[in-house]
Amino acid sequence: MILPHYMNQINKVLVANRGEIAIRIMRTCRELDIETVAVYSEADRTSLHVRYAHEAYLIGKAPSNESYLNIEKIIEVAKQCNADAIHPGYGFLSENATFAQRCNEEGIIFIGPSAEVIVQMGDKIQARDAMKKAGIPVVPGTEGSIETEEEVLAVINDIGLPVMIKASAGGGGKGMRLVKDRSEVVSAVRAARSEAKSAFGDDSVYIEKYITSPHHIEFQILADQHGNVVHLFERECSIQRRHQKMIEETPSPLMTPELRQEMGKSAVEAAKAVDYTGAGTIEFLVDNDLNYYFLEMNTRLQVEHPITERVTGIDLVKQQIKVAQGEKLEFIQEELTQKGHSIECRIYAEDPDNNFMPSSGKIYKISEPLGLGVRTDGYVYEGYEIPIYYDPMISKLIVWGNTRDEAIRRMRRALYEYKITGVKTSIKFMERIMSNPNFIQGNYDTHFIEKNQDQLLSMQPCEDCDDMVIIAAFIDYLDKLGSTKNDKKEFTPAQSRWKKIPYINHF
Ligand code: MV4
């Protein structure tokens, strides 16, 4: 397509990331006839994103601060290979304002929002104040940061206990302390401050009323450079463990059409209030009475974006690229609908039966699910050794169904088909969640994993049966191979007793 002169056509994108998201971004680039450039660390020489890209450049040693976080090295590669734009993916430099700024200075399009809005939303106190000014509901609490113990006690007099002390530079649960009693104030503030200081180099903190058992519901938004903003509905992200999301779904089982409309309107207003551009997410806490409160804004493409893509039919990476090169959004709010139901399970290389310990090693066999309504976004292959340096998430399994019930059944079927040997994975833990009565009823909040841990962590005696069946079949296959010269010996399929035993995931 030929763009008007004032727009910058993107012809080559450098993807400043690795793993599944690097490949996810490059897939859309290929569909748009955009050339792709991979960067990789010494630990990623054999990674799939390197092979998938049109060009690939080594940028440093395995630790991310010597490679995927090396701003100047990445900019240097982008200039050398004439990339028009950089897509940062999620994590690494995706919410780094300095990086966005450096791209601008070098005339490289940063596929994301402005450096200014990254700074503003990265500071939770500033974000909160901006949203409050714009009339978006925020959790009752302080305006600005708090300095003294007296200030904290005065706020507690005002809003009551319990409260949360939160780091302004925080997010994802770091630098956060719950205060249930006035006697805990001093130690909680001190702990939050020192954690924030060492993690972010900024020890400012603020206070919010503690919302008991909230839902974490976020809205996807898209904004162009011409003032148009739409939302692409919600994602229910309450199923998490230690601030690590495990399962996301859309629509949220908690949502009503009225609440969706109201929260969607708030999400669009939030984006407009800060002149946001690109794809972003407005996170809300929703309490049991369906009151909702702005929590944080994520200024990046998120891990869980595929479920939104599946129900809206919109390629979010394609839209990011289009608005980054100055195009107008090609749809209005009224044209967007949610069709059916989508669920994502994050597959981690970790052992759910050993306190979710990361499980590194070589992938021996992998067989991914296929069939109607199934998508996997991954990057590992047989023989690949998962590096210890990065996130243990190895793939995302995304399903779609006409109804929530159909989506859950399809997810159970797809998890059953998913076979990975060589490393431990969270697949069987996901199977248990998909069979949990509370999950099936849509009856869950951010405390789901703790509340259901007895059922979720109990080892089902027959869960390993499928592995046994595979081993039996493999032995049988070897036996068959060894007897090919003897044509008379017939191949008899392995008979499994284990298959006859009913177990939780037999449906
Ligand atoms: C809260 C909260 C309750 N009340 N704030 C955790 C991550 C950080 N981004 C904000 N978090 C929370 N903030 C108030 N005022 C409960 C949480 C929280 C949580 C939020 C979203 C998803 C999972 C969570 C798990 C525990 C606590």
Short mmCIF file of N, CA and C in Angstrom, two decimals, residues 6 9 11 28 107 173 226 268 271 341 407 419 442:
data_model
loop_
_atom_site.label_atom_id
_atom_site.label_comp_id
_atom_site.label_asym_id
_atom_site.label_seq_id
_atom_site.Cartn_x
_atom_site.Cartn_y
_atom_site.Cartn_z
N TYR A 6 3.14 12.25 4.38
CA TYR A 6 3.47 12.57 5.78
C TYR A 6 3.58 11.32 6.65
N GLN A 9 6.27 4.85 5.88
CA GLN A 9 6.03 3.44 5.63
C GLN A 9 7.11 2.60 6.33
N ASN A 11 9.15 -0.62 6.43
CA ASN A 11 9.54 -1.73 5.54
C ASN A 11 10.38 -2.79 6.24
N THR A 28 3.32 -11.48 11.92
CA THR A 28 2.51 -10.41 11.34
C THR A 28 3.32 -9.61 10.34
N GLY A 107 15.64 8.65 14.70
CA GLY A 107 14.72 8.58 13.56
C GLY A 107 14.18 7.18 13.31
N GLY A 173 3.32 -6.29 41.96
CA GLY A 173 3.38 -6.76 43.35
C GLY A 173 4.64 -6.39 44.11
N HIS A 226 -4.29 10.35 15.59
CA HIS A 226 -5.24 11.38 15.16
C HIS A 226 -6.35 11.58 16.19
N VAL A 268 -11.37 4.08 27.60
CA VAL A 268 -11.14 5.00 26.48
C VAL A 268 -10.83 6.41 27.00
N ALA A 271 -7.27 6.58 28.30
CA ALA A 271 -6.27 6.69 27.22
C ALA A 271 -6.26 8.10 26.65
N HIS A 341 -15.99 -17.15 22.93
CA HIS A 341 -15.22 -17.12 24.18
C HIS A 341 -13.80 -17.64 23.92
N ALA A 407 -15.38 -23.63 25.12
CA ALA A 407 -13.96 -23.24 25.21
C ALA A 407 -13.23 -24.05 26.28
N LYS A 419 1.96 -32.67 24.38
CA LYS A 419 2.94 -33.57 24.99
C LYS A 419 4.33 -32.93 24.91
N GLY A 442 -17.16 -20.40 36.85
CA GLY A 442 -16.77 -18.98 36.71
C GLY A 442 -16.72 -18.28 38.05
#
